[in-house]
Amino acid sequence: MSILTSLTIIAIALLIIVFMYFMPGVFALFYHYCHGKYSKTKTKRLANAFILGVFTISLCLLLLILSSTFIFNTYFKKAATNYFVWATTGLLLALAVSTIFFYFRQGDGTELFISRKTADRYLTHIKTIKDTSDAFCLGIVSIIPELLFTLPLYIIVCYEITRINNLYPAGIFLLVPCIITPTIPLVILQTRFKCGQNLANIQRSRVHNKLFTRIVMSISYLVLAVLIISLRG
């Protein structure tokens, strides 16, 4: 398989992560409440702490998976590709279906698959944020509910990075955009708030883009499954 195919797989996996709705939704609510309670300076500081928390957990998760992938490839070189292809293909197909039917709840809003109880816990936590350590921790835990959809993507990304790195050692630097990617929607939201938009504006755009997001994510999972199958070629 060519390096171009591996890069395409990584790019599509990162695209899906950018389209995820939960973490940006938490951040939008968080920024809204902070903006109403604190000064612009403190709001910016708390928002940056949240983004740093997301960056940190993404870094730790990717490094953990990457190290595990290197170990797996070292001890199971011959079987690794077959195991990876069949396991990830089946999972990606399941996620493609789940994204269409289960990622968003029925209704006109943007309620996701998580339970109402879990959503209420996050909302309560958001309202009690007072300092940067709280915001940092909120950024870390905001990644948890969507791991069902994103963890396979992180595994795929790390697997492809190891394949590229075996031919081009500089391939390890592909980790940099992978770590930054989950923070991109947050930076965009922060910029929108700074430009004068409010939570209502942002929520309307999220509702408007819901169908498009669902379709793009589902198709991207399917394309990933096809590309992963090509590993056997």
PDB file of C-alpha atoms in Angstrom, residues 33 49 56 74 82 99 102 108 114 116 143 145 148 157 207 209-210 225:
ATOM      1  CA  TYR A  33     -21.485  30.687  31.018  1.00  0.00           C
ATOM      2  CA  ALA A  49      -7.242  26.054  29.851  1.00  0.00           C
ATOM      3  CA  THR A  56      -3.130  17.171  26.722  1.00  0.00           C
ATOM      4  CA  THR A  74       7.062  -5.957  16.801  1.00  0.00           C
ATOM      5  CA  ASN A  82      -4.897  -9.327   9.030  1.00  0.00           C
ATOM      6  CA  THR A  99     -23.630   7.595  12.985  1.00  0.00           C
ATOM      7  CA  PHE A 102     -27.838   6.664  16.757  1.00  0.00           C
ATOM      8  CA  ASP A 108     -34.943  19.120  15.991  1.00  0.00           C
ATOM      9  CA  ILE A 114     -25.345  10.096  25.593  1.00  0.00           C
ATOM     10  CA  ARG A 116     -29.719  12.666  29.826  1.00  0.00           C
ATOM     11  CA  ILE A 143     -13.364  13.642  25.286  1.00  0.00           C
ATOM     12  CA  PRO A 145     -18.370  10.256  25.894  1.00  0.00           C
ATOM     13  CA  LEU A 148     -16.834   4.988  21.194  1.00  0.00           C
ATOM     14  CA  VAL A 157      -4.147   6.922  12.778  1.00  0.00           C
ATOM     15  CA  VAL A 207     -28.751  22.436  14.183  1.00  0.00           C
ATOM     16  CA  ASN A 209     -25.463  21.484   9.890  1.00  0.00           C
ATOM     17  CA  LYS A 210     -26.646  18.365  11.738  1.00  0.00           C
ATOM     18  CA  ALA A 225     -13.402   0.800   5.753  1.00  0.00           C
TER      19      ALA A 225
END
